[in-house]
Amino acid sequence: MPKIQKGLSDAEMLKGYVEENTVHMYDGNSTLKRKAKEKAAEEVQLPQEQIERLNRFLTEIGMERMMKKLGAAAWQVSREGDKVVIQAKSV
């Protein structure tokens, strides 16, 4: 690691430095996130936008349970005719 010269501005000290992506910095286009979405799309036969909506609804229900202090939930999936029902049950 080279020594940093004295009297340089922050911009001059960091000139040429490229920060590597880490787990804490990953964006919506990261390879890991993209691969996870592709795998989920293969397992569930729904369009990607519907998968995202379902995930958002499940997250909202989980957050509401936390706010009401109902604790963690176990998801129960059942079929009622041509409907698929997903219910949160207390653990």
mmCIF file with all atom_site columns, C-alpha atoms in Angstrom:
data_model
loop_
_atom_site.group_PDB
_atom_site.id
_atom_site.type_symbol
_atom_site.label_atom_id
_atom_site.label_alt_id
_atom_site.label_comp_id
_atom_site.label_asym_id
_atom_site.label_entity_id
_atom_site.label_seq_id
_atom_site.pdbx_PDB_ins_code
_atom_site.Cartn_x
_atom_site.Cartn_y
_atom_site.Cartn_z
_atom_site.occupancy
_atom_site.B_iso_or_equiv
_atom_site.pdbx_formal_charge
_atom_site.auth_seq_id
_atom_site.auth_comp_id
_atom_site.auth_asym_id
_atom_site.auth_atom_id
_atom_site.pdbx_PDB_model_num
ATOM 1  C CA . MET A 1 1  ? 0.000   0.000   0.000   1.00 0.00 ? 1  MET A CA 1
ATOM 2  C CA . PRO A 1 2  ? 1.553   3.297   -1.078  1.00 0.00 ? 2  PRO A CA 1
ATOM 3  C CA . LYS A 1 3  ? 1.968   6.151   1.368   1.00 0.00 ? 3  LYS A CA 1
ATOM 4  C CA . ILE A 1 4  ? -0.423  9.075   1.106   1.00 0.00 ? 4  ILE A CA 1
ATOM 5  C CA . GLN A 1 5  ? 1.374   12.350  0.557   1.00 0.00 ? 5  GLN A CA 1
ATOM 6  C CA . LYS A 1 6  ? 0.736   15.167  3.005   1.00 0.00 ? 6  LYS A CA 1
ATOM 7  C CA . GLY A 1 7  ? -1.185  18.266  2.005   1.00 0.00 ? 7  GLY A CA 1
ATOM 8  C CA . LEU A 1 8  ? -3.477  16.569  -0.567  1.00 0.00 ? 8  LEU A CA 1
ATOM 9  C CA . SER A 1 9  ? -7.209  17.205  -0.733  1.00 0.00 ? 9  SER A CA 1
ATOM 10 C CA . ASP A 1 10 ? -9.607  14.307  -0.242  1.00 0.00 ? 10 ASP A CA 1
ATOM 11 C CA . ALA A 1 11 ? -10.280 14.171  -3.979  1.00 0.00 ? 11 ALA A CA 1
ATOM 12 C CA . GLU A 1 12 ? -6.544  14.032  -4.737  1.00 0.00 ? 12 GLU A CA 1
ATOM 13 C CA . MET A 1 13 ? -5.979  11.265  -2.178  1.00 0.00 ? 13 MET A CA 1
ATOM 14 C CA . LEU A 1 14 ? -8.750  9.124   -3.623  1.00 0.00 ? 14 LEU A CA 1
ATOM 15 C CA . LYS A 1 15 ? -7.910  9.758   -7.280  1.00 0.00 ? 15 LYS A CA 1
ATOM 16 C CA . GLY A 1 16 ? -7.789  6.423   -9.120  1.00 0.00 ? 16 GLY A CA 1
ATOM 17 C CA . TYR A 1 17 ? -9.263  4.431   -6.212  1.00 0.00 ? 17 TYR A CA 1
ATOM 18 C CA . VAL A 1 18 ? -12.088 2.051   -7.178  1.00 0.00 ? 18 VAL A CA 1
ATOM 19 C CA . GLU A 1 19 ? -14.250 0.696   -4.394  1.00 0.00 ? 19 GLU A CA 1
ATOM 20 C CA . GLU A 1 20 ? -15.227 -2.975  -4.648  1.00 0.00 ? 20 GLU A CA 1
ATOM 21 C CA . ASN A 1 21 ? -18.856 -4.023  -4.191  1.00 0.00 ? 21 ASN A CA 1
ATOM 22 C CA . THR A 1 22 ? -19.512 -5.892  -0.970  1.00 0.00 ? 22 THR A CA 1
ATOM 23 C CA . VAL A 1 23 ? -22.581 -7.520  0.491   1.00 0.00 ? 23 VAL A CA 1
ATOM 24 C CA . HIS A 1 24 ? -23.392 -4.282  2.325   1.00 0.00 ? 24 HIS A CA 1
ATOM 25 C CA . MET A 1 25 ? -23.302 -2.238  -0.873  1.00 0.00 ? 25 MET A CA 1
ATOM 26 C CA . TYR A 1 26 ? -25.162 -4.356  -3.366  1.00 0.00 ? 26 TYR A CA 1
ATOM 27 C CA . ASP A 1 27 ? -27.648 -2.705  -5.647  1.00 0.00 ? 27 ASP A CA 1
ATOM 28 C CA . GLY A 1 28 ? -30.787 -3.953  -7.385  1.00 0.00 ? 28 GLY A CA 1
ATOM 29 C CA . ASN A 1 29 ? -28.785 -5.196  -10.368 1.00 0.00 ? 29 ASN A CA 1
ATOM 30 C CA . SER A 1 30 ? -26.323 -7.355  -8.475  1.00 0.00 ? 30 SER A CA 1
ATOM 31 C CA . THR A 1 31 ? -25.585 -10.817 -9.780  1.00 0.00 ? 31 THR A CA 1
ATOM 32 C CA . LEU A 1 32 ? -26.734 -12.516 -6.571  1.00 0.00 ? 32 LEU A CA 1
ATOM 33 C CA . LYS A 1 33 ? -30.088 -10.760 -6.537  1.00 0.00 ? 33 LYS A CA 1
ATOM 34 C CA . ARG A 1 34 ? -30.626 -11.368 -10.263 1.00 0.00 ? 34 ARG A CA 1
ATOM 35 C CA . LYS A 1 35 ? -29.840 -15.094 -9.894  1.00 0.00 ? 35 LYS A CA 1
ATOM 36 C CA . ALA A 1 36 ? -32.233 -15.379 -6.935  1.00 0.00 ? 36 ALA A CA 1
ATOM 37 C CA . LYS A 1 37 ? -35.019 -13.758 -8.973  1.00 0.00 ? 37 LYS A CA 1
ATOM 38 C CA . GLU A 1 38 ? -34.353 -16.088 -11.910 1.00 0.00 ? 38 GLU A CA 1
ATOM 39 C CA . LYS A 1 39 ? -34.440 -19.135 -9.633  1.00 0.00 ? 39 LYS A CA 1
ATOM 40 C CA . ALA A 1 40 ? -37.707 -17.977 -8.032  1.00 0.00 ? 40 ALA A CA 1
ATOM 41 C CA . ALA A 1 41 ? -39.242 -17.438 -11.477 1.00 0.00 ? 41 ALA A CA 1
ATOM 42 C CA . GLU A 1 42 ? -38.296 -20.994 -12.446 1.00 0.00 ? 42 GLU A CA 1
ATOM 43 C CA . GLU A 1 43 ? -39.832 -22.475 -9.280  1.00 0.00 ? 43 GLU A CA 1
ATOM 44 C CA . VAL A 1 44 ? -43.045 -20.428 -9.329  1.00 0.00 ? 44 VAL A CA 1
ATOM 45 C CA . GLN A 1 45 ? -44.963 -20.259 -12.559 1.00 0.00 ? 45 GLN A CA 1
ATOM 46 C CA . LEU A 1 46 ? -45.986 -16.622 -12.259 1.00 0.00 ? 46 LEU A CA 1
ATOM 47 C CA . PRO A 1 47 ? -44.865 -13.526 -14.144 1.00 0.00 ? 47 PRO A CA 1
ATOM 48 C CA . GLN A 1 48 ? -42.036 -11.663 -12.391 1.00 0.00 ? 48 GLN A CA 1
ATOM 49 C CA . GLU A 1 49 ? -44.252 -8.670  -11.525 1.00 0.00 ? 49 GLU A CA 1
ATOM 50 C CA . GLN A 1 50 ? -46.742 -10.985 -9.779  1.00 0.00 ? 50 GLN A CA 1
ATOM 51 C CA . ILE A 1 51 ? -43.937 -12.641 -7.801  1.00 0.00 ? 51 ILE A CA 1
ATOM 52 C CA . GLU A 1 52 ? -42.757 -9.197  -6.678  1.00 0.00 ? 52 GLU A CA 1
ATOM 53 C CA . ARG A 1 53 ? -46.318 -8.237  -5.668  1.00 0.00 ? 53 ARG A CA 1
ATOM 54 C CA . LEU A 1 54 ? -46.729 -11.453 -3.695  1.00 0.00 ? 54 LEU A CA 1
ATOM 55 C CA . ASN A 1 55 ? -43.413 -10.869 -1.910  1.00 0.00 ? 55 ASN A CA 1
ATOM 56 C CA . ARG A 1 56 ? -44.431 -7.289  -1.093  1.00 0.00 ? 56 ARG A CA 1
ATOM 57 C CA . PHE A 1 57 ? -47.780 -8.437  0.360   1.00 0.00 ? 57 PHE A CA 1
ATOM 58 C CA . LEU A 1 58 ? -46.115 -11.141 2.468   1.00 0.00 ? 58 LEU A CA 1
ATOM 59 C CA . THR A 1 59 ? -43.597 -8.597  3.749   1.00 0.00 ? 59 THR A CA 1
ATOM 60 C CA . GLU A 1 60 ? -46.391 -6.147  4.607   1.00 0.00 ? 60 GLU A CA 1
ATOM 61 C CA . ILE A 1 61 ? -48.299 -8.831  6.522   1.00 0.00 ? 61 ILE A CA 1
ATOM 62 C CA . GLY A 1 62 ? -45.128 -9.794  8.390   1.00 0.00 ? 62 GLY A CA 1
ATOM 63 C CA . MET A 1 63 ? -44.480 -6.150  9.316   1.00 0.00 ? 63 MET A CA 1
ATOM 64 C CA . GLU A 1 64 ? -48.071 -5.668  10.491  1.00 0.00 ? 64 GLU A CA 1
ATOM 65 C CA . ARG A 1 65 ? -47.732 -8.757  12.712  1.00 0.00 ? 65 ARG A CA 1
ATOM 66 C CA . MET A 1 66 ? -44.517 -7.340  14.180  1.00 0.00 ? 66 MET A CA 1
ATOM 67 C CA . MET A 1 67 ? -46.188 -3.968  14.860  1.00 0.00 ? 67 MET A CA 1
ATOM 68 C CA . LYS A 1 68 ? -49.089 -5.725  16.605  1.00 0.00 ? 68 LYS A CA 1
ATOM 69 C CA . LYS A 1 69 ? -46.529 -7.834  18.518  1.00 0.00 ? 69 LYS A CA 1
ATOM 70 C CA . LEU A 1 70 ? -48.050 -11.097 17.281  1.00 0.00 ? 70 LEU A CA 1
ATOM 71 C CA . GLY A 1 71 ? -44.608 -12.616 16.777  1.00 0.00 ? 71 GLY A CA 1
ATOM 72 C CA . ALA A 1 72 ? -43.192 -14.598 13.888  1.00 0.00 ? 72 ALA A CA 1
ATOM 73 C CA . ALA A 1 73 ? -45.504 -16.323 11.439  1.00 0.00 ? 73 ALA A CA 1
ATOM 74 C CA . ALA A 1 74 ? -45.531 -19.714 9.792   1.00 0.00 ? 74 ALA A CA 1
ATOM 75 C CA . TRP A 1 75 ? -47.160 -19.516 6.383   1.00 0.00 ? 75 TRP A CA 1
ATOM 76 C CA . GLN A 1 76 ? -49.959 -22.014 5.733   1.00 0.00 ? 76 GLN A CA 1
ATOM 77 C CA . VAL A 1 77 ? -50.825 -22.573 2.074   1.00 0.00 ? 77 VAL A CA 1
ATOM 78 C CA . SER A 1 78 ? -54.113 -24.210 1.085   1.00 0.00 ? 78 SER A CA 1
ATOM 79 C CA . ARG A 1 79 ? -56.397 -24.519 -1.894  1.00 0.00 ? 79 ARG A CA 1
ATOM 80 C CA . GLU A 1 80 ? -60.053 -23.538 -1.941  1.00 0.00 ? 80 GLU A CA 1
ATOM 81 C CA . GLY A 1 81 ? -61.499 -24.390 -5.328  1.00 0.00 ? 81 GLY A CA 1
ATOM 82 C CA . ASP A 1 82 ? -59.568 -22.338 -7.873  1.00 0.00 ? 82 ASP A CA 1
ATOM 83 C CA . LYS A 1 83 ? -58.024 -20.099 -5.201  1.00 0.00 ? 83 LYS A CA 1
ATOM 84 C CA . VAL A 1 84 ? -54.721 -20.493 -3.400  1.00 0.00 ? 84 VAL A CA 1
ATOM 85 C CA . VAL A 1 85 ? -54.920 -19.173 0.157   1.00 0.00 ? 85 VAL A CA 1
ATOM 86 C CA . ILE A 1 86 ? -51.835 -18.150 2.121   1.00 0.00 ? 86 ILE A CA 1
ATOM 87 C CA . GLN A 1 87 ? -52.428 -17.512 5.822   1.00 0.00 ? 87 GLN A CA 1
ATOM 88 C CA . ALA A 1 88 ? -50.069 -16.407 8.546   1.00 0.00 ? 88 ALA A CA 1
ATOM 89 C CA . LYS A 1 89 ? -50.304 -18.645 11.602  1.00 0.00 ? 89 LYS A CA 1
ATOM 90 C CA . SER A 1 90 ? -48.601 -17.866 14.905  1.00 0.00 ? 90 SER A CA 1
ATOM 91 C CA . VAL A 1 91 ? -45.597 -20.032 15.649  1.00 0.00 ? 91 VAL A CA 1
#
